[in-house]
PDB file of C-alpha atoms in Angstrom:
ATOM      1  CA  MET A   1     -62.974 -51.477  62.469  1.00 36.00           C
ATOM      2  CA  THR A   2     -62.865 -55.171  63.259  1.00 42.00           C
ATOM      3  CA  GLY A   3     -65.655 -56.271  65.615  1.00 37.00           C
ATOM      4  CA  TYR A   4     -63.864 -58.907  67.722  1.00 37.00           C
ATOM      5  CA  LEU A   5     -60.976 -56.539  68.390  1.00 43.00           C
ATOM      6  CA  SER A   6     -63.015 -53.482  69.337  1.00 39.00           C
ATOM      7  CA  GLY A   7     -64.286 -52.378  72.714  1.00 36.00           C
ATOM      8  CA  GLY A   8     -63.138 -50.764  75.910  1.00 35.00           C
ATOM      9  CA  MET A   9     -60.374 -52.086  78.142  1.00 39.00           C
ATOM     10  CA  ASN A  10     -60.190 -51.424  81.860  1.00 37.00           C
ATOM     11  CA  GLY A  11     -57.024 -49.970  83.393  1.00 40.00           C
ATOM     12  CA  GLY A  12     -56.549 -46.391  82.177  1.00 42.00           C
ATOM     13  CA  ALA A  13     -54.508 -45.160  79.344  1.00 39.00           C
ATOM     14  CA  ALA A  14     -52.350 -48.187  79.115  1.00 45.00           C
ATOM     15  CA  GLY A  15     -55.466 -50.292  78.703  1.00 51.00           C
ATOM     16  CA  ARG A  16     -57.099 -48.467  75.887  1.00 89.00           C
ATOM     17  CA  PHE A  17     -54.689 -49.428  73.114  1.00 97.00           C
ATOM     18  CA  LEU A  18     -53.003 -52.602  72.061  1.00 97.00           C
ATOM     19  CA  VAL A  19     -50.153 -52.294  69.602  1.00 98.00           C
ATOM     20  CA  ALA A  20     -49.315 -55.569  67.644  1.00 98.00           C
ATOM     21  CA  SER A  21     -46.302 -55.104  65.399  1.00 98.00           C
ATOM     22  CA  ASP A  22     -44.236 -57.311  63.189  1.00 98.00           C
ATOM     23  CA  LEU A  23     -40.493 -57.114  63.993  1.00 98.00           C
ATOM     24  CA  ASP A  24     -38.030 -57.705  61.152  1.00 97.00           C
ATOM     25  CA  ARG A  25     -38.193 -54.934  58.477  1.00 97.00           C
ATOM     26  CA  THR A  26     -40.986 -53.310  60.481  1.00 98.00           C
ATOM     27  CA  LEU A  27     -39.723 -52.321  63.890  1.00 98.00           C
ATOM     28  CA  ILE A  28     -36.152 -53.680  63.597  1.00 98.00           C
ATOM     29  CA  TYR A  29     -33.683 -53.899  60.762  1.00 98.00           C
ATOM     30  CA  SER A  30     -30.608 -55.900  59.791  1.00 96.00           C
ATOM     31  CA  ASN A  31     -27.580 -54.241  58.215  1.00 95.00           C
ATOM     32  CA  ARG A  32     -28.854 -55.439  54.847  1.00 93.00           C
ATOM     33  CA  ALA A  33     -32.254 -53.843  55.370  1.00 96.00           C
ATOM     34  CA  LEU A  34     -31.305 -50.443  56.837  1.00 97.00           C
ATOM     35  CA  ALA A  35     -31.674 -48.663  53.422  1.00 96.00           C
ATOM     36  CA  LEU A  36     -29.684 -45.643  54.578  1.00 95.00           C
ATOM     37  CA  ASP A  37     -29.617 -43.463  51.417  1.00 90.00           C
ATOM     38  CA  VAL A  38     -28.051 -40.358  53.057  1.00 90.00           C
ATOM     39  CA  PRO A  39     -24.327 -39.416  53.332  1.00 93.00           C
ATOM     40  CA  ASP A  40     -22.622 -41.236  56.147  1.00 94.00           C
ATOM     41  CA  ARG A  41     -22.255 -38.086  58.264  1.00 94.00           C
ATOM     42  CA  LEU A  42     -26.111 -37.549  58.133  1.00 94.00           C
ATOM     43  CA  ALA A  43     -27.029 -41.121  59.019  1.00 95.00           C
ATOM     44  CA  PRO A  44     -29.149 -41.464  62.144  1.00 96.00           C
ATOM     45  CA  ARG A  45     -27.595 -42.936  65.353  1.00 97.00           C
ATOM     46  CA  LEU A  46     -28.533 -46.681  65.567  1.00 98.00           C
ATOM     47  CA  LEU A  47     -29.160 -48.759  68.632  1.00 98.00           C
ATOM     48  CA  SER A  48     -28.482 -52.534  68.461  1.00 98.00           C
ATOM     49  CA  VAL A  49     -31.445 -54.593  69.571  1.00 98.00           C
ATOM     50  CA  GLU A  50     -30.299 -58.065  68.662  1.00 98.00           C
ATOM     51  CA  VAL A  51     -27.017 -59.856  69.237  1.00 96.00           C
ATOM     52  CA  HIS A  52     -26.268 -63.340  68.050  1.00 95.00           C
ATOM     53  CA  ASP A  53     -22.880 -65.112  68.474  1.00 95.00           C
ATOM     54  CA  GLY A  54     -21.419 -61.914  69.766  1.00 95.00           C
ATOM     55  CA  LYS A  55     -22.440 -59.916  66.627  1.00 96.00           C
ATOM     56  CA  ALA A  56     -25.019 -57.147  66.442  1.00 97.00           C
ATOM     57  CA  LEU A  57     -27.735 -58.264  63.919  1.00 97.00           C
ATOM     58  CA  SER A  58     -30.627 -55.865  64.200  1.00 98.00           C
ATOM     59  CA  PHE A  59     -31.135 -52.187  64.820  1.00 98.00           C
ATOM     60  CA  MET A  60     -33.462 -49.318  65.435  1.00 98.00           C
ATOM     61  CA  THR A  61     -32.776 -45.667  65.273  1.00 98.00           C
ATOM     62  CA  GLU A  62     -32.159 -44.144  68.661  1.00 98.00           C
ATOM     63  CA  GLN A  63     -35.177 -41.969  68.158  1.00 98.00           C
ATOM     64  CA  ALA A  64     -37.311 -44.982  67.339  1.00 98.00           C
ATOM     65  CA  ALA A  65     -36.049 -46.661  70.542  1.00 98.00           C
ATOM     66  CA  GLU A  66     -37.011 -43.603  72.664  1.00 98.00           C
ATOM     67  CA  LEU A  67     -40.466 -43.444  71.095  1.00 98.00           C
ATOM     68  CA  LEU A  68     -40.913 -47.200  71.718  1.00 98.00           C
ATOM     69  CA  VAL A  69     -40.183 -46.711  75.372  1.00 98.00           C
ATOM     70  CA  GLU A  70     -42.891 -44.107  75.578  1.00 98.00           C
ATOM     71  CA  LEU A  71     -45.209 -46.303  73.665  1.00 98.00           C
ATOM     72  CA  SER A  72     -44.674 -49.305  75.900  1.00 97.00           C
ATOM     73  CA  ARG A  73     -45.700 -47.059  78.921  1.00 96.00           C
ATOM     74  CA  GLU A  74     -48.956 -46.029  77.221  1.00 96.00           C
ATOM     75  CA  ALA A  75     -50.229 -49.082  75.431  1.00 96.00           C
ATOM     76  CA  VAL A  76     -49.998 -52.924  75.527  1.00 96.00           C
ATOM     77  CA  LEU A  77     -47.102 -53.649  73.059  1.00 97.00           C
ATOM     78  CA  VAL A  78     -47.286 -57.113  71.473  1.00 98.00           C
ATOM     79  CA  PRO A  79     -44.396 -58.118  69.245  1.00 98.00           C
ATOM     80  CA  ALA A  80     -45.902 -60.349  66.425  1.00 98.00           C
ATOM     81  CA  THR A  81     -43.227 -62.214  64.594  1.00 97.00           C
ATOM     82  CA  THR A  82     -42.561 -65.201  62.317  1.00 95.00           C
ATOM     83  CA  ARG A  83     -39.426 -65.892  64.369  1.00 95.00           C
ATOM     84  CA  THR A  84     -39.357 -68.953  66.549  1.00 95.00           C
ATOM     85  CA  ARG A  85     -39.206 -68.374  70.316  1.00 96.00           C
ATOM     86  CA  ALA A  86     -35.487 -68.853  70.413  1.00 96.00           C
ATOM     87  CA  GLN A  87     -34.937 -66.320  67.558  1.00 96.00           C
ATOM     88  CA  TYR A  88     -37.351 -63.874  69.217  1.00 97.00           C
ATOM     89  CA  GLU A  89     -35.551 -64.117  72.491  1.00 97.00           C
ATOM     90  CA  ARG A  90     -32.413 -62.738  70.919  1.00 97.00           C
ATOM     91  CA  VAL A  91     -34.232 -59.444  70.459  1.00 97.00           C
ATOM     92  CA  ASN A  92     -33.935 -56.941  73.295  1.00 97.00           C
ATOM     93  CA  LEU A  93     -36.529 -54.266  72.712  1.00 97.00           C
ATOM     94  CA  PRO A  94     -36.177 -51.027  74.681  1.00 97.00           C
ATOM     95  CA  GLY A  95     -38.767 -50.743  77.420  1.00 95.00           C
ATOM     96  CA  PRO A  96     -39.813 -48.699  80.395  1.00 95.00           C
ATOM     97  CA  THR A  97     -37.687 -50.695  82.926  1.00 94.00           C
ATOM     98  CA  PRO A  98     -34.330 -52.620  82.821  1.00 91.00           C
ATOM     99  CA  GLY A  99     -35.026 -56.184  81.697  1.00 91.00           C
ATOM    100  CA  TRP A 100     -38.528 -55.384  80.469  1.00 95.00           C
ATOM    101  CA  VAL A 101     -40.336 -58.159  78.704  1.00 96.00           C
ATOM    102  CA  PRO A 102     -43.625 -57.633  76.858  1.00 97.00           C
ATOM    103  CA  SER A 103     -46.626 -59.113  78.666  1.00 97.00           C
ATOM    104  CA  TYR A 104     -47.587 -60.848  75.510  1.00 98.00           C
ATOM    105  CA  ALA A 105     -45.565 -61.829  72.360  1.00 98.00           C
ATOM    106  CA  ILE A 106     -46.651 -63.765  69.284  1.00 98.00           C
ATOM    107  CA  CYS A 107     -44.033 -66.092  67.829  1.00 98.00           C
ATOM    108  CA  ALA A 108     -43.781 -68.626  65.005  1.00 96.00           C
ATOM    109  CA  ASN A 109     -46.360 -66.692  63.018  1.00 96.00           C
ATOM    110  CA  GLY A 110     -49.025 -67.275  65.693  1.00 97.00           C
ATOM    111  CA  GLY A 111     -48.167 -70.808  66.626  1.00 97.00           C
ATOM    112  CA  ARG A 112     -46.651 -69.798  69.901  1.00 98.00           C
ATOM    113  CA  LEU A 113     -47.967 -67.261  72.375  1.00 98.00           C
ATOM    114  CA  LEU A 114     -45.613 -66.067  75.159  1.00 98.00           C
ATOM    115  CA  VAL A 115     -47.082 -64.715  78.335  1.00 98.00           C
ATOM    116  CA  ASP A 116     -44.522 -62.767  80.395  1.00 97.00           C
ATOM    117  CA  GLY A 117     -41.933 -64.540  78.342  1.00 96.00           C
ATOM    118  CA  VAL A 118     -43.250 -68.071  78.962  1.00 97.00           C
ATOM    119  CA  PRO A 119     -44.926 -70.247  76.272  1.00 97.00           C
ATOM    120  CA  ASP A 120     -48.734 -70.698  76.876  1.00 98.00           C
ATOM    121  CA  ALA A 121     -49.583 -74.398  76.779  1.00 97.00           C
ATOM    122  CA  ASP A 122     -53.330 -73.908  76.214  1.00 97.00           C
ATOM    123  CA  TRP A 123     -52.690 -71.830  73.124  1.00 98.00           C
ATOM    124  CA  GLN A 124     -50.196 -74.415  71.796  1.00 96.00           C
ATOM    125  CA  ASP A 125     -52.812 -77.095  72.211  1.00 97.00           C
ATOM    126  CA  GLU A 126     -55.463 -74.987  70.387  1.00 97.00           C
ATOM    127  CA  MET A 127     -53.199 -74.380  67.470  1.00 96.00           C
ATOM    128  CA  ALA A 128     -52.279 -78.082  67.240  1.00 96.00           C
ATOM    129  CA  ALA A 129     -55.966 -78.860  66.876  1.00 97.00           C
ATOM    130  CA  ARG A 130     -56.550 -76.143  64.291  1.00 97.00           C
ATOM    131  CA  LEU A 131     -53.578 -77.301  62.144  1.00 97.00           C
ATOM    132  CA  ALA A 132     -54.675 -80.927  62.250  1.00 96.00           C
ATOM    133  CA  ALA A 133     -58.115 -79.951  61.022  1.00 96.00           C
ATOM    134  CA  GLY A 134     -57.197 -77.258  58.522  1.00 96.00           C
ATOM    135  CA  ALA A 135     -53.951 -78.050  56.590  1.00 97.00           C
ATOM    136  CA  ALA A 136     -51.921 -80.801  55.102  1.00 97.00           C
ATOM    137  CA  PRO A 137     -49.256 -82.282  57.456  1.00 97.00           C
ATOM    138  CA  LEU A 138     -45.984 -80.497  57.827  1.00 97.00           C
ATOM    139  CA  ALA A 139     -44.065 -83.580  56.648  1.00 97.00           C
ATOM    140  CA  GLU A 140     -45.794 -83.516  53.214  1.00 98.00           C
ATOM    141  CA  VAL A 141     -44.737 -79.934  52.647  1.00 98.00           C
ATOM    142  CA  VAL A 142     -41.186 -80.465  53.941  1.00 97.00           C
ATOM    143  CA  GLU A 143     -40.868 -83.403  51.453  1.00 97.00           C
ATOM    144  CA  HIS A 144     -42.119 -81.418  48.589  1.00 98.00           C
ATOM    145  CA  LEU A 145     -39.646 -78.575  49.333  1.00 97.00           C
ATOM    146  CA  ALA A 146     -36.801 -81.020  49.376  1.00 95.00           C
ATOM    147  CA  LEU A 147     -37.791 -82.316  45.948  1.00 96.00           C
ATOM    148  CA  CYS A 148     -38.462 -78.909  44.265  1.00 96.00           C
ATOM    149  CA  ALA A 149     -35.745 -76.659  45.753  1.00 96.00           C
ATOM    150  CA  ASP A 150     -32.479 -77.022  43.734  1.00 96.00           C
ATOM    151  CA  PRO A 151     -29.437 -77.151  45.990  1.00 95.00           C
ATOM    152  CA  GLU A 152     -27.680 -74.936  43.530  1.00 95.00           C
ATOM    153  CA  TRP A 153     -29.751 -71.900  44.769  1.00 97.00           C
ATOM    154  CA  THR A 154     -30.970 -73.221  48.076  1.00 97.00           C
ATOM    155  CA  HIS A 155     -28.575 -72.579  50.991  1.00 96.00           C
ATOM    156  CA  LYS A 156     -30.602 -73.881  53.895  1.00 96.00           C
ATOM    157  CA  ARG A 157     -33.773 -75.831  54.666  1.00 96.00           C
ATOM    158  CA  ARG A 158     -35.376 -75.349  58.045  1.00 96.00           C
ATOM    159  CA  VAL A 159     -38.424 -76.448  60.043  1.00 96.00           C
ATOM    160  CA  ALA A 160     -39.535 -73.926  62.635  1.00 94.00           C
ATOM    161  CA  ASP A 161     -40.941 -75.153  65.922  1.00 93.00           C
ATOM    162  CA  GLU A 162     -42.416 -78.188  64.045  1.00 95.00           C
ATOM    163  CA  LEU A 163     -45.013 -75.791  62.704  1.00 96.00           C
ATOM    164  CA  PHE A 164     -43.878 -74.523  59.346  1.00 96.00           C
ATOM    165  CA  ALA A 165     -40.864 -74.653  56.964  1.00 97.00           C
ATOM    166  CA  TYR A 166     -38.634 -72.179  55.149  1.00 96.00           C
ATOM    167  CA  LEU A 167     -35.800 -72.031  52.758  1.00 97.00           C
ATOM    168  CA  VAL A 168     -32.828 -69.692  52.541  1.00 97.00           C
ATOM    169  CA  VAL A 169     -32.313 -69.077  48.853  1.00 97.00           C
ATOM    170  CA  GLU A 170     -30.210 -67.101  46.388  1.00 96.00           C
ATOM    171  CA  ARG A 171     -33.125 -64.906  45.391  1.00 93.00           C
ATOM    172  CA  ALA A 172     -31.776 -63.777  42.101  1.00 94.00           C
ATOM    173  CA  GLU A 173     -31.284 -67.328  40.951  1.00 96.00           C
ATOM    174  CA  LEU A 174     -34.850 -68.527  41.632  1.00 96.00           C
ATOM    175  CA  PRO A 175     -36.235 -70.036  38.352  1.00 96.00           C
ATOM    176  CA  GLN A 176     -38.968 -68.077  36.623  1.00 95.00           C
ATOM    177  CA  GLY A 177     -42.341 -69.367  37.700  1.00 96.00           C
ATOM    178  CA  TRP A 178     -40.955 -71.497  40.609  1.00 97.00           C
ATOM    179  CA  LEU A 179     -42.482 -69.405  43.302  1.00 97.00           C
ATOM    180  CA  ALA A 180     -45.910 -69.232  41.603  1.00 97.00           C
ATOM    181  CA  GLU A 181     -45.851 -72.984  41.129  1.00 97.00           C
ATOM    182  CA  LEU A 182     -44.984 -73.575  44.793  1.00 98.00           C
ATOM    183  CA  THR A 183     -47.609 -71.132  45.868  1.00 97.00           C
ATOM    184  CA  GLY A 184     -50.282 -72.969  43.878  1.00 98.00           C
ATOM    185  CA  TRP A 185     -49.201 -76.446  45.124  1.00 98.00           C
ATOM    186  CA  CYS A 186     -49.258 -75.215  48.792  1.00 98.00           C
ATOM    187  CA  ALA A 187     -52.616 -73.439  48.321  1.00 97.00           C
ATOM    188  CA  GLU A 188     -54.290 -76.755  47.367  1.00 98.00           C
ATOM    189  CA  ARG A 189     -53.151 -78.208  50.687  1.00 97.00           C
ATOM    190  CA  GLY A 190     -54.078 -75.294  52.918  1.00 97.00           C
ATOM    191  CA  TRP A 191     -50.712 -73.620  53.065  1.00 97.00           C
ATOM    192  CA  THR A 192     -49.479 -70.134  52.042  1.00 95.00           C
ATOM    193  CA  VAL A 193     -46.046 -69.103  50.572  1.00 95.00           C
ATOM    194  CA  SER A 194     -44.282 -65.916  51.394  1.00 92.00           C
ATOM    195  CA  LEU A 195     -40.968 -64.585  49.960  1.00 92.00           C
ATOM    196  CA  GLN A 196     -39.153 -62.236  52.557  1.00 86.00           C
ATOM    197  CA  GLY A 197     -35.678 -61.198  51.565  1.00 83.00           C
ATOM    198  CA  ARG A 198     -33.771 -64.431  51.041  1.00 90.00           C
ATOM    199  CA  LYS A 199     -36.292 -66.668  52.813  1.00 93.00           C
ATOM    200  CA  VAL A 200     -39.166 -68.529  51.206  1.00 96.00           C
ATOM    201  CA  TYR A 201     -41.716 -69.456  53.906  1.00 95.00           C
ATOM    202  CA  ALA A 202     -44.349 -72.225  53.644  1.00 97.00           C
ATOM    203  CA  VAL A 203     -46.977 -71.710  56.443  1.00 96.00           C
ATOM    204  CA  PRO A 204     -50.214 -73.513  57.071  1.00 97.00           C
ATOM    205  CA  GLU A 205     -53.225 -71.189  56.658  1.00 96.00           C
ATOM    206  CA  PRO A 206     -54.662 -71.740  60.212  1.00 95.00           C
ATOM    207  CA  LEU A 207     -51.254 -70.514  61.625  1.00 96.00           C
ATOM    208  CA  SER A 208     -51.720 -66.710  61.630  1.00 96.00           C
ATOM    209  CA  LYS A 209     -50.722 -63.715  63.622  1.00 98.00           C
ATOM    210  CA  SER A 210     -54.215 -62.449  63.705  1.00 97.00           C
ATOM    211  CA  ALA A 211     -55.509 -65.658  65.364  1.00 97.00           C
ATOM    212  CA  ALA A 212     -53.027 -65.294  68.189  1.00 98.00           C
ATOM    213  CA  LEU A 213     -53.829 -61.530  68.392  1.00 98.00           C
ATOM    214  CA  ALA A 214     -57.514 -62.329  68.807  1.00 97.00           C
ATOM    215  CA  GLU A 215     -56.611 -64.557  71.683  1.00 97.00           C
ATOM    216  CA  VAL A 216     -54.506 -61.788  73.304  1.00 97.00           C
ATOM    217  CA  VAL A 217     -57.371 -59.309  72.985  1.00 96.00           C
ATOM    218  CA  ARG A 218     -59.699 -61.859  74.517  1.00 95.00           C
ATOM    219  CA  ARG A 219     -57.436 -62.223  77.506  1.00 94.00           C
ATOM    220  CA  VAL A 220     -56.702 -58.507  77.932  1.00 93.00           C
ATOM    221  CA  GLY A 221     -60.443 -57.657  77.636  1.00 88.00           C
ATOM    222  CA  GLY A 222     -60.729 -55.696  74.379  1.00 77.00           C
ATOM    223  CA  ALA A 223     -58.927 -52.674  73.123  1.00 88.00           C
ATOM    224  CA  THR A 224     -58.387 -50.389  70.178  1.00 96.00           C
ATOM    225  CA  VAL A 225     -55.862 -52.382  68.081  1.00 97.00           C
ATOM    226  CA  LEU A 226     -53.117 -50.839  66.064  1.00 98.00           C
ATOM    227  CA  SER A 227     -50.667 -52.936  63.907  1.00 98.00           C
ATOM    228  CA  ALA A 228     -47.889 -52.742  61.411  1.00 98.00           C
ATOM    229  CA  GLY A 229     -46.092 -55.225  59.059  1.00 98.00           C
ATOM    230  CA  ASP A 230     -44.376 -55.493  55.710  1.00 97.00           C
ATOM    231  CA  SER A 231     -44.915 -59.094  54.369  1.00 94.00           C
ATOM    232  CA  LEU A 232     -47.670 -61.310  53.094  1.00 91.00           C
ATOM    233  CA  LEU A 233     -47.655 -63.022  56.433  1.00 93.00           C
ATOM    234  CA  ASP A 234     -48.562 -59.716  58.041  1.00 97.00           C
ATOM    235  CA  ALA A 235     -51.562 -59.042  55.859  1.00 96.00           C
ATOM    236  CA  ASP A 236     -54.109 -60.734  58.213  1.00 97.00           C
ATOM    237  CA  LEU A 237     -52.565 -58.813  61.157  1.00 98.00           C
ATOM    238  CA  LEU A 238     -53.111 -55.431  59.362  1.00 98.00           C
ATOM    239  CA  ARG A 239     -56.704 -56.337  58.396  1.00 97.00           C
ATOM    240  CA  ALA A 240     -57.461 -57.363  61.988  1.00 97.00           C
ATOM    241  CA  ALA A 241     -56.568 -53.954  63.446  1.00 97.00           C
ATOM    242  CA  ASP A 242     -58.647 -50.882  63.935  1.00 97.00           C
ATOM    243  CA  ALA A 243     -55.838 -48.925  62.230  1.00 98.00           C
ATOM    244  CA  ALA A 244     -52.579 -50.294  60.663  1.00 98.00           C
ATOM    245  CA  TRP A 245     -49.483 -49.037  58.832  1.00 98.00           C
ATOM    246  CA  ARG A 246     -47.160 -50.701  56.267  1.00 98.00           C
ATOM    247  CA  PRO A 247     -43.728 -49.345  55.151  1.00 98.00           C
ATOM    248  CA  GLY A 248     -42.759 -48.370  51.673  1.00 97.00           C
ATOM    249  CA  HIS A 249     -40.674 -51.585  51.283  1.00 97.00           C
ATOM    250  CA  GLY A 250     -41.327 -55.258  51.571  1.00 95.00           C
ATOM    251  CA  GLU A 251     -43.544 -57.890  50.055  1.00 93.00           C
ATOM    252  CA  LEU A 252     -46.846 -55.924  50.505  1.00 96.00           C
ATOM    253  CA  ALA A 253     -45.267 -52.789  48.987  1.00 97.00           C
ATOM    254  CA  ASP A 254     -43.900 -54.835  46.038  1.00 95.00           C
ATOM    255  CA  THR A 255     -47.405 -56.075  45.231  1.00 93.00           C
ATOM    256  CA  GLY A 256     -49.103 -52.722  45.916  1.00 96.00           C
ATOM    257  CA  TRP A 257     -51.249 -54.240  48.659  1.00 96.00           C
ATOM    258  CA  THR A 258     -53.389 -52.302  50.940  1.00 94.00           C
ATOM    259  CA  ALA A 259     -56.763 -52.627  52.776  1.00 96.00           C
ATOM    260  CA  PRO A 260     -59.337 -50.415  54.487  1.00 96.00           C
ATOM    261  CA  GLY A 261     -57.748 -48.853  57.545  1.00 97.00           C
ATOM    262  CA  VAL A 262     -54.201 -49.499  56.341  1.00 98.00           C
ATOM    263  CA  THR A 263     -51.937 -46.454  55.876  1.00 98.00           C
ATOM    264  CA  VAL A 264     -49.218 -46.760  53.226  1.00 98.00           C
ATOM    265  CA  LEU A 265     -46.050 -44.946  54.338  1.00 98.00           C
ATOM    266  CA  ASP A 266     -43.394 -43.562  51.915  1.00 97.00           C
ATOM    267  CA  GLU A 267     -40.516 -44.225  54.121  1.00 97.00           C
ATOM    268  CA  VAL A 268     -38.385 -47.366  53.643  1.00 98.00           C
ATOM    269  CA  GLY A 269     -35.720 -49.155  55.763  1.00 97.00           C
ATOM    270  CA  VAL A 270     -34.930 -48.145  59.269  1.00 98.00           C
ATOM    271  CA  ALA A 271     -36.494 -44.687  58.699  1.00 97.00           C
ATOM    272  CA  ALA A 272     -39.835 -46.475  58.125  1.00 98.00           C
ATOM    273  CA  GLY A 273     -39.442 -48.286  61.431  1.00 98.00           C
ATOM    274  CA  GLU A 274     -39.031 -44.950  63.245  1.00 98.00           C
ATOM    275  CA  GLU A 275     -42.034 -43.496  61.423  1.00 98.00           C
ATOM    276  CA  ILE A 276     -44.203 -46.491  62.386  1.00 98.00           C
ATOM    277  CA  VAL A 277     -43.439 -46.084  66.054  1.00 98.00           C
ATOM    278  CA  ARG A 278     -44.164 -42.367  65.796  1.00 98.00           C
ATOM    279  CA  ARG A 279     -47.528 -43.092  64.135  1.00 98.00           C
ATOM    280  CA  PHE A 280     -48.433 -45.677  66.864  1.00 98.00           C
ATOM    281  CA  LEU A 281     -47.659 -43.173  69.585  1.00 98.00           C
ATOM    282  CA  ALA A 282     -49.513 -40.353  68.011  1.00 97.00           C
ATOM    283  CA  ARG A 283     -52.555 -42.402  67.609  1.00 97.00           C
ATOM    284  CA  VAL A 284     -52.377 -43.563  71.232  1.00 97.00           C
ATOM    285  CA  ARG A 285     -52.080 -39.988  72.399  1.00 95.00           C
ATOM    286  CA  GLY A 286     -54.694 -38.699  70.004  1.00 92.00           C
ATOM    287  CA  GLU A 287     -52.268 -36.400  68.292  1.00 90.00           C
ATOM    288  CA  ALA A 288     -52.535 -35.243  64.664  1.00 75.00           C
ATOM    289  CA  VAL A 289     -50.060 -36.464  62.059  1.00 70.00           C
ATOM    290  CA  GLU A 290     -49.268 -35.132  58.631  1.00 55.00           C
ATOM    291  CA  PRO A 291     -51.726 -36.249  55.886  1.00 50.00           C
ATOM    292  CA  ASP A 292     -50.777 -39.453  54.025  1.00 49.00           C
ATOM    293  CA  ALA A 293     -50.503 -39.928  50.337  1.00 41.00           C
ATOM    294  CA  ALA A 294     -53.471 -41.382  48.548  1.00 38.00           C
ATOM    295  CA  PRO A 295     -53.828 -45.090  49.118  1.00 40.00           C
ATOM    296  CA  VAL A 296     -52.732 -47.535  46.416  1.00 35.00           C
ATOM    297  CA  SER A 297     -55.086 -50.063  44.893  1.00 34.00           C
ATOM    298  CA  VAL A 298     -55.937 -53.335  46.647  1.00 32.00           C
ATOM    299  CA  SER A 299     -54.641 -56.497  45.054  1.00 31.00           C
TER     300      SER A 299
END
């Protein structure tokens, strides 16, 4: 149990638990990430939760959506995503009322904190100070990415909210050792690297979901914190919680990562998203769940 996140919250059942969850490949899934390995006639019914340019991009199972509505009634639900604010606002999570917006949302990997959907200026100023003190400038990393990422396998180069950078790459064509070399170069400058699907993220170390989560808990007044995530950028979020879950897919699964208090699920794809919400709700309600498989080793 993590000290700064523990303690009682006033306000009844909805105040005792705070659920901070990653979105992509944790709660919501693109067509590419659904991992439906059953005959089509047995596939679960899906609910679209993101539309962009008139096209449905991300989904949950209908069962997961129903469970999420119940969860949002009984706990403080905090989406925690690497998406920018604009990308996050495309997501329409099911909630207890029409047009429901989470009271708090963590965007840009912790660089932006939304309160009732509005960016919090105080947190933005705080993060700017932490970044200036703890990591090399964004421009230096952007320049290095431009030099080291070959256009033959790099489709896009992007800067997110003037906070971090990422590449959209042809993953199968990445040169052997390139990712490790980039990781080492960034580490010397206070930055981390994460490969998620076709995206390579370079993120300054002070920019973390757990830092923003700690700020939410401070404002809310303390809670039992639950979390879930699938990528290296979620590892700090999982460590910061009183209890956490990770799916059987993703960057953390690929490396066999776990930590005290983290439950490793067997499910992958959109089925894992449903199971994660089910586990959240069971913990909030104090209900028993089936025993988990033995944890894998920490790396």
